[in-house]
Amino acid sequence: MDHHDTDTTSSRRRRASAPVLIALVLGLILATSGGAVAGKQITGKQIKNNSVTGKDIKNKSLGLHDLKLLDVDKLADGILPSGKTVIGGGILSGNAPSDTLYARSYSPLPFKTTVPLSYNNPRSIYYGQTSIAAPGESNTSRCSGSDTNPTASPGTLCVYISGSTTNAGNQSFIFPGANASPDAADSTGFYLGVNTPTTGEVLVRYTWAYTAP
């Protein structure tokens, strides 16, 4: 046998085996590093703020132990989180047999305000722009919305008239709770009242908005 040919063949085999060996080593390195990355724990520092939404969390996977005790108490009491706005509406309807009728409409709230609503200083319940409100009952800076887009500044309940009959007059008032004076319902409802200047049907439609402070 020609020794030259044998040496040449061995050299070719070594050269052919080198890429295979390199590929095997790289494969082992990648497999090892991949396992390390997969097993590495992701912390809050690696998650961008406000990037995880409710749909990314498994339903019914959170418990009361995942919430602050103060937040749990607020939820149990039906208190809104700060900055949350709730919108609703109501109707005052009736028939005025005389022009001295004072008609009222009570609206319960589907939540409990953080601080009881107040008619006195600091007042926190107003009409928006309307022609039926008595002097001092409207505040267009804190209630700058409309009946189709009701808004309220933080800590304020705003009422917007969406329609009214002529005998609703221009002396309408709005109070927290179920009484003109403070009562236990000041955090759970309000009412509006109109002095009818003429007899007949009285109808007032309104929307309201409340923003938690």
mmCIF file with all atom_site columns, C-alpha atoms in Angstrom:
data_model
loop_
_atom_site.group_PDB
_atom_site.id
_atom_site.type_symbol
_atom_site.label_atom_id
_atom_site.label_alt_id
_atom_site.label_comp_id
_atom_site.label_asym_id
_atom_site.label_entity_id
_atom_site.label_seq_id
_atom_site.pdbx_PDB_ins_code
_atom_site.Cartn_x
_atom_site.Cartn_y
_atom_site.Cartn_z
_atom_site.occupancy
_atom_site.B_iso_or_equiv
_atom_site.pdbx_formal_charge
_atom_site.auth_seq_id
_atom_site.auth_comp_id
_atom_site.auth_asym_id
_atom_site.auth_atom_id
_atom_site.pdbx_PDB_model_num
ATOM 1   C CA . MET A 1 1   ? 0.000    0.000  0.000  1.00 0.00 ? 1   MET A CA 1
ATOM 2   C CA . ASP A 1 2   ? 1.145    3.483  -0.795 1.00 0.00 ? 2   ASP A CA 1
ATOM 3   C CA . HIS A 1 3   ? 1.802    5.297  2.480  1.00 0.00 ? 3   HIS A CA 1
ATOM 4   C CA . HIS A 1 4   ? 1.319    8.599  0.748  1.00 0.00 ? 4   HIS A CA 1
ATOM 5   C CA . ASP A 1 5   ? -2.243   7.722  -0.186 1.00 0.00 ? 5   ASP A CA 1
ATOM 6   C CA . THR A 1 6   ? -2.998   6.520  3.343  1.00 0.00 ? 6   THR A CA 1
ATOM 7   C CA . ASP A 1 7   ? -1.730   9.744  4.891  1.00 0.00 ? 7   ASP A CA 1
ATOM 8   C CA . THR A 1 8   ? -3.759   11.793 2.443  1.00 0.00 ? 8   THR A CA 1
ATOM 9   C CA . THR A 1 9   ? -6.946   9.857  3.221  1.00 0.00 ? 9   THR A CA 1
ATOM 10  C CA . SER A 1 10  ? -6.475   10.249 6.980  1.00 0.00 ? 10  SER A CA 1
ATOM 11  C CA . SER A 1 11  ? -5.904   13.959 6.579  1.00 0.00 ? 11  SER A CA 1
ATOM 12  C CA . ARG A 1 12  ? -9.118   14.292 4.575  1.00 0.00 ? 12  ARG A CA 1
ATOM 13  C CA . ARG A 1 13  ? -11.056  12.425 7.221  1.00 0.00 ? 13  ARG A CA 1
ATOM 14  C CA . ARG A 1 14  ? -9.722   14.690 9.934  1.00 0.00 ? 14  ARG A CA 1
ATOM 15  C CA . ARG A 1 15  ? -10.666  17.767 7.918  1.00 0.00 ? 15  ARG A CA 1
ATOM 16  C CA . ALA A 1 16  ? -14.146  16.400 7.231  1.00 0.00 ? 16  ALA A CA 1
ATOM 17  C CA . SER A 1 17  ? -14.677  15.554 10.897 1.00 0.00 ? 17  SER A CA 1
ATOM 18  C CA . ALA A 1 18  ? -13.732  19.033 12.174 1.00 0.00 ? 18  ALA A CA 1
ATOM 19  C CA . PRO A 1 19  ? -16.946  20.825 11.065 1.00 0.00 ? 19  PRO A CA 1
ATOM 20  C CA . VAL A 1 20  ? -19.047  18.020 12.498 1.00 0.00 ? 20  VAL A CA 1
ATOM 21  C CA . LEU A 1 21  ? -17.240  18.272 15.823 1.00 0.00 ? 21  LEU A CA 1
ATOM 22  C CA . ILE A 1 22  ? -17.656  22.051 15.887 1.00 0.00 ? 22  ILE A CA 1
ATOM 23  C CA . ALA A 1 23  ? -21.381  21.690 15.129 1.00 0.00 ? 23  ALA A CA 1
ATOM 24  C CA . LEU A 1 24  ? -21.783  19.205 17.961 1.00 0.00 ? 24  LEU A CA 1
ATOM 25  C CA . VAL A 1 25  ? -20.006  21.501 20.418 1.00 0.00 ? 25  VAL A CA 1
ATOM 26  C CA . LEU A 1 26  ? -22.120  24.491 19.357 1.00 0.00 ? 26  LEU A CA 1
ATOM 27  C CA . GLY A 1 27  ? -25.234  22.413 19.696 1.00 0.00 ? 27  GLY A CA 1
ATOM 28  C CA . LEU A 1 28  ? -24.314  21.468 23.239 1.00 0.00 ? 28  LEU A CA 1
ATOM 29  C CA . ILE A 1 29  ? -23.590  25.093 24.133 1.00 0.00 ? 29  ILE A CA 1
ATOM 30  C CA . LEU A 1 30  ? -26.889  26.322 22.701 1.00 0.00 ? 30  LEU A CA 1
ATOM 31  C CA . ALA A 1 31  ? -28.832  23.558 24.380 1.00 0.00 ? 31  ALA A CA 1
ATOM 32  C CA . THR A 1 32  ? -27.205  24.337 27.709 1.00 0.00 ? 32  THR A CA 1
ATOM 33  C CA . SER A 1 33  ? -27.702  28.102 27.434 1.00 0.00 ? 33  SER A CA 1
ATOM 34  C CA . GLY A 1 34  ? -31.276  27.641 26.205 1.00 0.00 ? 34  GLY A CA 1
ATOM 35  C CA . GLY A 1 35  ? -32.108  25.612 29.250 1.00 0.00 ? 35  GLY A CA 1
ATOM 36  C CA . ALA A 1 36  ? -30.595  28.238 31.486 1.00 0.00 ? 36  ALA A CA 1
ATOM 37  C CA . VAL A 1 37  ? -32.656  31.018 29.849 1.00 0.00 ? 37  VAL A CA 1
ATOM 38  C CA . ALA A 1 38  ? -35.835  28.983 30.025 1.00 0.00 ? 38  ALA A CA 1
ATOM 39  C CA . GLY A 1 39  ? -35.285  28.268 33.667 1.00 0.00 ? 39  GLY A CA 1
ATOM 40  C CA . LYS A 1 40  ? -34.427  31.843 34.617 1.00 0.00 ? 40  LYS A CA 1
ATOM 41  C CA . GLN A 1 41  ? -37.114  33.585 36.702 1.00 0.00 ? 41  GLN A CA 1
ATOM 42  C CA . ILE A 1 42  ? -38.700  36.744 35.266 1.00 0.00 ? 42  ILE A CA 1
ATOM 43  C CA . THR A 1 43  ? -39.062  39.505 37.848 1.00 0.00 ? 43  THR A CA 1
ATOM 44  C CA . GLY A 1 44  ? -41.127  42.687 37.979 1.00 0.00 ? 44  GLY A CA 1
ATOM 45  C CA . LYS A 1 45  ? -38.069  44.730 36.985 1.00 0.00 ? 45  LYS A CA 1
ATOM 46  C CA . GLN A 1 46  ? -38.086  43.032 33.576 1.00 0.00 ? 46  GLN A CA 1
ATOM 47  C CA . ILE A 1 47  ? -41.768  43.804 32.900 1.00 0.00 ? 47  ILE A CA 1
ATOM 48  C CA . LYS A 1 48  ? -42.668  47.215 31.517 1.00 0.00 ? 48  LYS A CA 1
ATOM 49  C CA . ASN A 1 49  ? -45.119  49.137 33.694 1.00 0.00 ? 49  ASN A CA 1
ATOM 50  C CA . ASN A 1 50  ? -48.757  48.878 32.558 1.00 0.00 ? 50  ASN A CA 1
ATOM 51  C CA . SER A 1 51  ? -47.849  46.301 29.901 1.00 0.00 ? 51  SER A CA 1
ATOM 52  C CA . VAL A 1 52  ? -49.659  43.356 31.546 1.00 0.00 ? 52  VAL A CA 1
ATOM 53  C CA . THR A 1 53  ? -53.442  43.546 31.167 1.00 0.00 ? 53  THR A CA 1
ATOM 54  C CA . GLY A 1 54  ? -56.343  41.702 32.742 1.00 0.00 ? 54  GLY A CA 1
ATOM 55  C CA . LYS A 1 55  ? -56.639  39.311 29.794 1.00 0.00 ? 55  LYS A CA 1
ATOM 56  C CA . ASP A 1 56  ? -53.068  38.123 30.488 1.00 0.00 ? 56  ASP A CA 1
ATOM 57  C CA . ILE A 1 57  ? -54.053  36.943 33.968 1.00 0.00 ? 57  ILE A CA 1
ATOM 58  C CA . LYS A 1 58  ? -55.817  33.634 34.367 1.00 0.00 ? 58  LYS A CA 1
ATOM 59  C CA . ASN A 1 59  ? -59.441  34.041 35.429 1.00 0.00 ? 59  ASN A CA 1
ATOM 60  C CA . LYS A 1 60  ? -60.122  33.394 39.107 1.00 0.00 ? 60  LYS A CA 1
ATOM 61  C CA . SER A 1 61  ? -56.385  33.021 39.769 1.00 0.00 ? 61  SER A CA 1
ATOM 62  C CA . LEU A 1 62  ? -56.113  36.058 42.086 1.00 0.00 ? 62  LEU A CA 1
ATOM 63  C CA . GLY A 1 63  ? -57.299  35.952 45.661 1.00 0.00 ? 63  GLY A CA 1
ATOM 64  C CA . LEU A 1 64  ? -57.807  38.455 48.453 1.00 0.00 ? 64  LEU A CA 1
ATOM 65  C CA . HIS A 1 65  ? -54.240  37.760 49.601 1.00 0.00 ? 65  HIS A CA 1
ATOM 66  C CA . ASP A 1 66  ? -53.056  39.375 46.329 1.00 0.00 ? 66  ASP A CA 1
ATOM 67  C CA . LEU A 1 67  ? -54.720  42.694 47.217 1.00 0.00 ? 67  LEU A CA 1
ATOM 68  C CA . LYS A 1 68  ? -53.967  45.358 49.788 1.00 0.00 ? 68  LYS A CA 1
ATOM 69  C CA . LEU A 1 69  ? -56.204  45.164 52.853 1.00 0.00 ? 69  LEU A CA 1
ATOM 70  C CA . LEU A 1 70  ? -57.322  48.765 52.278 1.00 0.00 ? 70  LEU A CA 1
ATOM 71  C CA . ASP A 1 71  ? -58.393  47.916 48.725 1.00 0.00 ? 71  ASP A CA 1
ATOM 72  C CA . VAL A 1 72  ? -60.255  44.835 49.947 1.00 0.00 ? 72  VAL A CA 1
ATOM 73  C CA . ASP A 1 73  ? -62.163  46.970 52.456 1.00 0.00 ? 73  ASP A CA 1
ATOM 74  C CA . LYS A 1 74  ? -63.079  49.470 49.748 1.00 0.00 ? 74  LYS A CA 1
ATOM 75  C CA . LEU A 1 75  ? -64.335  46.737 47.447 1.00 0.00 ? 75  LEU A CA 1
ATOM 76  C CA . ALA A 1 76  ? -66.399  45.243 50.258 1.00 0.00 ? 76  ALA A CA 1
ATOM 77  C CA . ASP A 1 77  ? -67.950  48.669 50.969 1.00 0.00 ? 77  ASP A CA 1
ATOM 78  C CA . GLY A 1 78  ? -68.596  49.354 47.279 1.00 0.00 ? 78  GLY A CA 1
ATOM 79  C CA . ILE A 1 79  ? -66.241  52.369 47.275 1.00 0.00 ? 79  ILE A CA 1
ATOM 80  C CA . LEU A 1 80  ? -64.824  53.410 43.901 1.00 0.00 ? 80  LEU A CA 1
ATOM 81  C CA . PRO A 1 81  ? -61.070  53.474 43.282 1.00 0.00 ? 81  PRO A CA 1
ATOM 82  C CA . SER A 1 82  ? -59.514  56.932 42.990 1.00 0.00 ? 82  SER A CA 1
ATOM 83  C CA . GLY A 1 83  ? -60.106  58.590 39.606 1.00 0.00 ? 83  GLY A CA 1
ATOM 84  C CA . LYS A 1 84  ? -62.906  56.213 38.580 1.00 0.00 ? 84  LYS A CA 1
ATOM 85  C CA . THR A 1 85  ? -65.929  57.895 36.936 1.00 0.00 ? 85  THR A CA 1
ATOM 86  C CA . VAL A 1 86  ? -69.426  56.387 37.020 1.00 0.00 ? 86  VAL A CA 1
ATOM 87  C CA . ILE A 1 87  ? -72.309  57.651 34.876 1.00 0.00 ? 87  ILE A CA 1
ATOM 88  C CA . GLY A 1 88  ? -76.055  57.222 35.394 1.00 0.00 ? 88  GLY A CA 1
ATOM 89  C CA . GLY A 1 89  ? -79.380  58.934 34.888 1.00 0.00 ? 89  GLY A CA 1
ATOM 90  C CA . GLY A 1 90  ? -82.905  59.459 36.109 1.00 0.00 ? 90  GLY A CA 1
ATOM 91  C CA . ILE A 1 91  ? -86.331  61.006 35.482 1.00 0.00 ? 91  ILE A CA 1
ATOM 92  C CA . LEU A 1 92  ? -88.475  63.321 37.569 1.00 0.00 ? 92  LEU A CA 1
ATOM 93  C CA . SER A 1 93  ? -92.060  62.836 36.469 1.00 0.00 ? 93  SER A CA 1
ATOM 94  C CA . GLY A 1 94  ? -95.431  63.853 37.881 1.00 0.00 ? 94  GLY A CA 1
ATOM 95  C CA . ASN A 1 95  ? -98.490  66.054 37.577 1.00 0.00 ? 95  ASN A CA 1
ATOM 96  C CA . ALA A 1 96  ? -98.687  69.430 39.285 1.00 0.00 ? 96  ALA A CA 1
ATOM 97  C CA . PRO A 1 97  ? -102.272 70.171 40.454 1.00 0.00 ? 97  PRO A CA 1
ATOM 98  C CA . SER A 1 98  ? -101.176 73.672 41.449 1.00 0.00 ? 98  SER A CA 1
ATOM 99  C CA . ASP A 1 99  ? -98.418  76.115 40.661 1.00 0.00 ? 99  ASP A CA 1
ATOM 100 C CA . THR A 1 100 ? -96.918  75.747 44.138 1.00 0.00 ? 100 THR A CA 1
ATOM 101 C CA . LEU A 1 101 ? -95.914  72.091 43.892 1.00 0.00 ? 101 LEU A CA 1
ATOM 102 C CA . TYR A 1 102 ? -92.363  71.176 44.847 1.00 0.00 ? 102 TYR A CA 1
ATOM 103 C CA . ALA A 1 103 ? -91.625  67.958 42.900 1.00 0.00 ? 103 ALA A CA 1
ATOM 104 C CA . ARG A 1 104 ? -88.717  65.681 43.855 1.00 0.00 ? 104 ARG A CA 1
ATOM 105 C CA . SER A 1 105 ? -86.839  62.781 42.319 1.00 0.00 ? 105 SER A CA 1
ATOM 106 C CA . TYR A 1 106 ? -84.457  60.552 44.298 1.00 0.00 ? 106 TYR A CA 1
ATOM 107 C CA . SER A 1 107 ? -81.587  58.707 42.599 1.00 0.00 ? 107 SER A CA 1
ATOM 108 C CA . PRO A 1 108 ? -79.729  55.967 44.490 1.00 0.00 ? 108 PRO A CA 1
ATOM 109 C CA . LEU A 1 109 ? -76.081  55.506 43.545 1.00 0.00 ? 109 LEU A CA 1
ATOM 110 C CA . PRO A 1 110 ? -74.730  52.057 42.593 1.00 0.00 ? 110 PRO A CA 1
ATOM 111 C CA . PHE A 1 111 ? -71.698  52.675 44.812 1.00 0.00 ? 111 PHE A CA 1
ATOM 112 C CA . LYS A 1 112 ? -70.654  54.458 47.987 1.00 0.00 ? 112 LYS A CA 1
ATOM 113 C CA . THR A 1 113 ? -68.765  57.740 47.701 1.00 0.00 ? 113 THR A CA 1
ATOM 114 C CA . THR A 1 114 ? -65.401  57.904 49.464 1.00 0.00 ? 114 THR A CA 1
ATOM 115 C CA . VAL A 1 115 ? -66.498  61.067 51.277 1.00 0.00 ? 115 VAL A CA 1
ATOM 116 C CA . PRO A 1 116 ? -70.199  61.869 51.862 1.00 0.00 ? 116 PRO A CA 1
ATOM 117 C CA . LEU A 1 117 ? -71.610  64.320 49.324 1.00 0.00 ? 117 LEU A CA 1
ATOM 118 C CA . SER A 1 118 ? -72.116  67.790 50.758 1.00 0.00 ? 118 SER A CA 1
ATOM 119 C CA . TYR A 1 119 ? -74.388  70.724 49.935 1.00 0.00 ? 119 TYR A CA 1
ATOM 120 C CA . ASN A 1 120 ? -72.459  73.060 52.204 1.00 0.00 ? 120 ASN A CA 1
ATOM 121 C CA . ASN A 1 121 ? -68.808  74.096 52.148 1.00 0.00 ? 121 ASN A CA 1
ATOM 122 C CA . PRO A 1 122 ? -67.009  72.358 50.696 1.00 0.00 ? 122 PRO A CA 1
ATOM 123 C CA . ARG A 1 123 ? -69.902  71.644 48.339 1.00 0.00 ? 123 ARG A CA 1
ATOM 124 C CA . SER A 1 124 ? -69.533  68.582 46.111 1.00 0.00 ? 124 SER A CA 1
ATOM 125 C CA . ILE A 1 125 ? -72.829  68.276 44.193 1.00 0.00 ? 125 ILE A CA 1
ATOM 126 C CA . TYR A 1 126 ? -73.865  70.600 41.353 1.00 0.00 ? 126 TYR A CA 1
ATOM 127 C CA . TYR A 1 127 ? -75.790  70.973 38.134 1.00 0.00 ? 127 TYR A CA 1
ATOM 128 C CA . GLY A 1 128 ? -73.929  71.495 34.911 1.00 0.00 ? 128 GLY A CA 1
ATOM 129 C CA . GLN A 1 129 ? -75.107  74.228 32.551 1.00 0.00 ? 129 GLN A CA 1
ATOM 130 C CA . THR A 1 130 ? -78.922  74.339 32.655 1.00 0.00 ? 130 THR A CA 1
ATOM 131 C CA . SER A 1 131 ? -81.763  76.849 32.532 1.00 0.00 ? 131 SER A CA 1
ATOM 132 C CA . ILE A 1 132 ? -83.860  75.222 35.277 1.00 0.00 ? 132 ILE A CA 1
ATOM 133 C CA . ALA A 1 133 ? -81.338  75.550 38.134 1.00 0.00 ? 133 ALA A CA 1
ATOM 134 C CA . ALA A 1 134 ? -81.750  78.093 40.906 1.00 0.00 ? 134 ALA A CA 1
ATOM 135 C CA . PRO A 1 135 ? -78.873  80.572 41.420 1.00 0.00 ? 135 PRO A CA 1
ATOM 136 C CA . GLY A 1 136 ? -75.769  78.900 42.849 1.00 0.00 ? 136 GLY A CA 1
ATOM 137 C CA . GLU A 1 137 ? -76.884  75.386 41.882 1.00 0.00 ? 137 GLU A CA 1
ATOM 138 C CA . SER A 1 138 ? -74.727  75.174 38.741 1.00 0.00 ? 138 SER A CA 1
ATOM 139 C CA . ASN A 1 139 ? -70.943  74.974 38.510 1.00 0.00 ? 139 ASN A CA 1
ATOM 140 C CA . THR A 1 140 ? -69.731  74.770 34.927 1.00 0.00 ? 140 THR A CA 1
ATOM 141 C CA . SER A 1 141 ? -66.051  74.639 35.869 1.00 0.00 ? 141 SER A CA 1
ATOM 142 C CA . ARG A 1 142 ? -66.410  71.488 37.974 1.00 0.00 ? 142 ARG A CA 1
ATOM 143 C CA . CYS A 1 143 ? -69.240  70.146 35.807 1.00 0.00 ? 143 CYS A CA 1
ATOM 144 C CA . SER A 1 144 ? -68.059  71.060 32.321 1.00 0.00 ? 144 SER A CA 1
ATOM 145 C CA . GLY A 1 145 ? -69.663  68.143 30.457 1.00 0.00 ? 145 GLY A CA 1
ATOM 146 C CA . SER A 1 146 ? -73.108  67.733 28.944 1.00 0.00 ? 146 SER A CA 1
ATOM 147 C CA . ASP A 1 147 ? -76.079  65.384 29.132 1.00 0.00 ? 147 ASP A CA 1
ATOM 148 C CA . THR A 1 148 ? -74.595  63.349 26.252 1.00 0.00 ? 148 THR A CA 1
ATOM 149 C CA . ASN A 1 149 ? -71.078  63.469 27.678 1.00 0.00 ? 149 ASN A CA 1
ATOM 150 C CA . PRO A 1 150 ? -71.440  63.765 31.477 1.00 0.00 ? 150 PRO A CA 1
ATOM 151 C CA . THR A 1 151 ? -68.200  64.467 33.319 1.00 0.00 ? 151 THR A CA 1
ATOM 152 C CA . ALA A 1 152 ? -67.247  65.453 36.863 1.00 0.00 ? 152 ALA A CA 1
ATOM 153 C CA . SER A 1 153 ? -64.151  66.793 38.531 1.00 0.00 ? 153 SER A CA 1
ATOM 154 C CA . PRO A 1 154 ? -62.674  64.537 41.261 1.00 0.00 ? 154 PRO A CA 1
ATOM 155 C CA . GLY A 1 155 ? -64.874  64.339 44.354 1.00 0.00 ? 155 GLY A CA 1
ATOM 156 C CA . THR A 1 156 ? -67.851  65.934 42.596 1.00 0.00 ? 156 THR A CA 1
ATOM 157 C CA . LEU A 1 157 ? -71.241  64.644 41.505 1.00 0.00 ? 157 LEU A CA 1
ATOM 158 C CA . CYS A 1 158 ? -72.565  66.536 38.479 1.00 0.00 ? 158 CYS A CA 1
ATOM 159 C CA . VAL A 1 159 ? -76.128  66.456 37.133 1.00 0.00 ? 159 VAL A CA 1
ATOM 160 C CA . TYR A 1 160 ? -76.943  67.411 33.532 1.00 0.00 ? 160 TYR A CA 1
ATOM 161 C CA . ILE A 1 161 ? -80.499  68.124 32.359 1.00 0.00 ? 161 ILE A CA 1
ATOM 162 C CA . SER A 1 162 ? -81.264  66.407 29.062 1.00 0.00 ? 162 SER A CA 1
ATOM 163 C CA . GLY A 1 163 ? -84.860  67.657 28.757 1.00 0.00 ? 163 GLY A CA 1
ATOM 164 C CA . SER A 1 164 ? -87.624  69.294 30.787 1.00 0.00 ? 164 SER A CA 1
ATOM 165 C CA . THR A 1 165 ? -91.167  70.641 30.458 1.00 0.00 ? 165 THR A CA 1
ATOM 166 C CA . THR A 1 166 ? -91.828  74.370 30.772 1.00 0.00 ? 166 THR A CA 1
ATOM 167 C CA . ASN A 1 167 ? -93.427  74.023 34.193 1.00 0.00 ? 167 ASN A CA 1
ATOM 168 C CA . ALA A 1 168 ? -90.145  72.707 35.591 1.00 0.00 ? 168 ALA A CA 1
ATOM 169 C CA . GLY A 1 169 ? -89.398  76.390 36.072 1.00 0.00 ? 169 GLY A CA 1
ATOM 170 C CA . ASN A 1 170 ? -85.991  77.866 36.859 1.00 0.00 ? 170 ASN A CA 1
ATOM 171 C CA . GLN A 1 171 ? -85.807  77.190 40.581 1.00 0.00 ? 171 GLN A CA 1
ATOM 172 C CA . SER A 1 172 ? -84.521  73.618 40.699 1.00 0.00 ? 172 SER A CA 1
ATOM 173 C CA . PHE A 1 173 ? -82.283  72.451 43.546 1.00 0.00 ? 173 PHE A CA 1
ATOM 174 C CA . ILE A 1 174 ? -80.074  69.405 44.031 1.00 0.00 ? 174 ILE A CA 1
ATOM 175 C CA . PHE A 1 175 ? -79.199  67.829 47.374 1.00 0.00 ? 175 PHE A CA 1
ATOM 176 C CA . PRO A 1 176 ? -77.148  64.850 48.541 1.00 0.00 ? 176 PRO A CA 1
ATOM 177 C CA . GLY A 1 177 ? -78.895  62.030 50.384 1.00 0.00 ? 177 GLY A CA 1
ATOM 178 C CA . ALA A 1 178 ? -82.635  61.897 50.969 1.00 0.00 ? 178 ALA A CA 1
ATOM 179 C CA . ASN A 1 179 ? -83.008  65.189 52.847 1.00 0.00 ? 179 ASN A CA 1
ATOM 180 C CA . ALA A 1 180 ? -81.964  68.817 52.450 1.00 0.00 ? 180 ALA A CA 1
ATOM 181 C CA . SER A 1 181 ? -79.944  68.447 55.648 1.00 0.00 ? 181 SER A CA 1
ATOM 182 C CA . PRO A 1 182 ? -77.105  65.898 56.094 1.00 0.00 ? 182 PRO A CA 1
ATOM 183 C CA . ASP A 1 183 ? -78.251  62.320 56.587 1.00 0.00 ? 183 ASP A CA 1
ATOM 184 C CA . ALA A 1 184 ? -77.002  58.733 56.391 1.00 0.00 ? 184 ALA A CA 1
ATOM 185 C CA . ALA A 1 185 ? -77.728  58.562 52.638 1.00 0.00 ? 185 ALA A CA 1
ATOM 186 C CA . ASP A 1 186 ? -75.303  61.322 51.659 1.00 0.00 ? 186 ASP A CA 1
ATOM 187 C CA . SER A 1 187 ? -72.843  58.705 50.357 1.00 0.00 ? 187 SER A CA 1
ATOM 188 C CA . THR A 1 188 ? -75.365  56.564 48.512 1.00 0.00 ? 188 THR A CA 1
ATOM 189 C CA . GLY A 1 189 ? -77.763  58.857 46.667 1.00 0.00 ? 189 GLY A CA 1
ATOM 190 C CA . PHE A 1 190 ? -79.082  62.334 45.853 1.00 0.00 ? 190 PHE A CA 1
ATOM 191 C CA . TYR A 1 191 ? -82.288  64.053 44.828 1.00 0.00 ? 191 TYR A CA 1
ATOM 192 C CA . LEU A 1 192 ? -83.355  67.039 42.782 1.00 0.00 ? 192 LEU A CA 1
ATOM 193 C CA . GLY A 1 193 ? -86.449  69.154 43.301 1.00 0.00 ? 193 GLY A CA 1
ATOM 194 C CA . VAL A 1 194 ? -88.281  71.676 41.131 1.00 0.00 ? 194 VAL A CA 1
ATOM 195 C CA . ASN A 1 195 ? -90.732  74.418 42.017 1.00 0.00 ? 195 ASN A CA 1
ATOM 196 C CA . THR A 1 196 ? -93.486  74.236 39.373 1.00 0.00 ? 196 THR A CA 1
ATOM 197 C CA . PRO A 1 197 ? -94.664  77.689 38.179 1.00 0.00 ? 197 PRO A CA 1
ATOM 198 C CA . THR A 1 198 ? -97.732  76.268 36.375 1.00 0.00 ? 198 THR A CA 1
ATOM 199 C CA . THR A 1 199 ? -100.082 73.310 36.695 1.00 0.00 ? 199 THR A CA 1
ATOM 200 C CA . GLY A 1 200 ? -99.878  70.214 34.531 1.00 0.00 ? 200 GLY A CA 1
ATOM 201 C CA . GLU A 1 201 ? -97.360  67.486 33.834 1.00 0.00 ? 201 GLU A CA 1
ATOM 202 C CA . VAL A 1 202 ? -93.805  68.072 34.986 1.00 0.00 ? 202 VAL A CA 1
ATOM 203 C CA . LEU A 1 203 ? -91.015  66.048 33.435 1.00 0.00 ? 203 LEU A CA 1
ATOM 204 C CA . VAL A 1 204 ? -87.260  66.380 33.883 1.00 0.00 ? 204 VAL A CA 1
ATOM 205 C CA . ARG A 1 205 ? -84.770  63.955 32.362 1.00 0.00 ? 205 ARG A CA 1
ATOM 206 C CA . TYR A 1 206 ? -81.185  64.009 33.563 1.00 0.00 ? 206 TYR A CA 1
ATOM 207 C CA . THR A 1 207 ? -77.855  62.237 33.474 1.00 0.00 ? 207 THR A CA 1
ATOM 208 C CA . TRP A 1 208 ? -75.203  62.355 36.156 1.00 0.00 ? 208 TRP A CA 1
ATOM 209 C CA . ALA A 1 209 ? -71.505  61.634 36.609 1.00 0.00 ? 209 ALA A CA 1
ATOM 210 C CA . TYR A 1 210 ? -69.357  61.118 39.691 1.00 0.00 ? 210 TYR A CA 1
ATOM 211 C CA . THR A 1 211 ? -65.560  60.905 39.826 1.00 0.00 ? 211 THR A CA 1
ATOM 212 C CA . ALA A 1 212 ? -63.901  59.429 42.912 1.00 0.00 ? 212 ALA A CA 1
ATOM 213 C CA . PRO A 1 213 ? -61.263  61.736 44.463 1.00 0.00 ? 213 PRO A CA 1
#
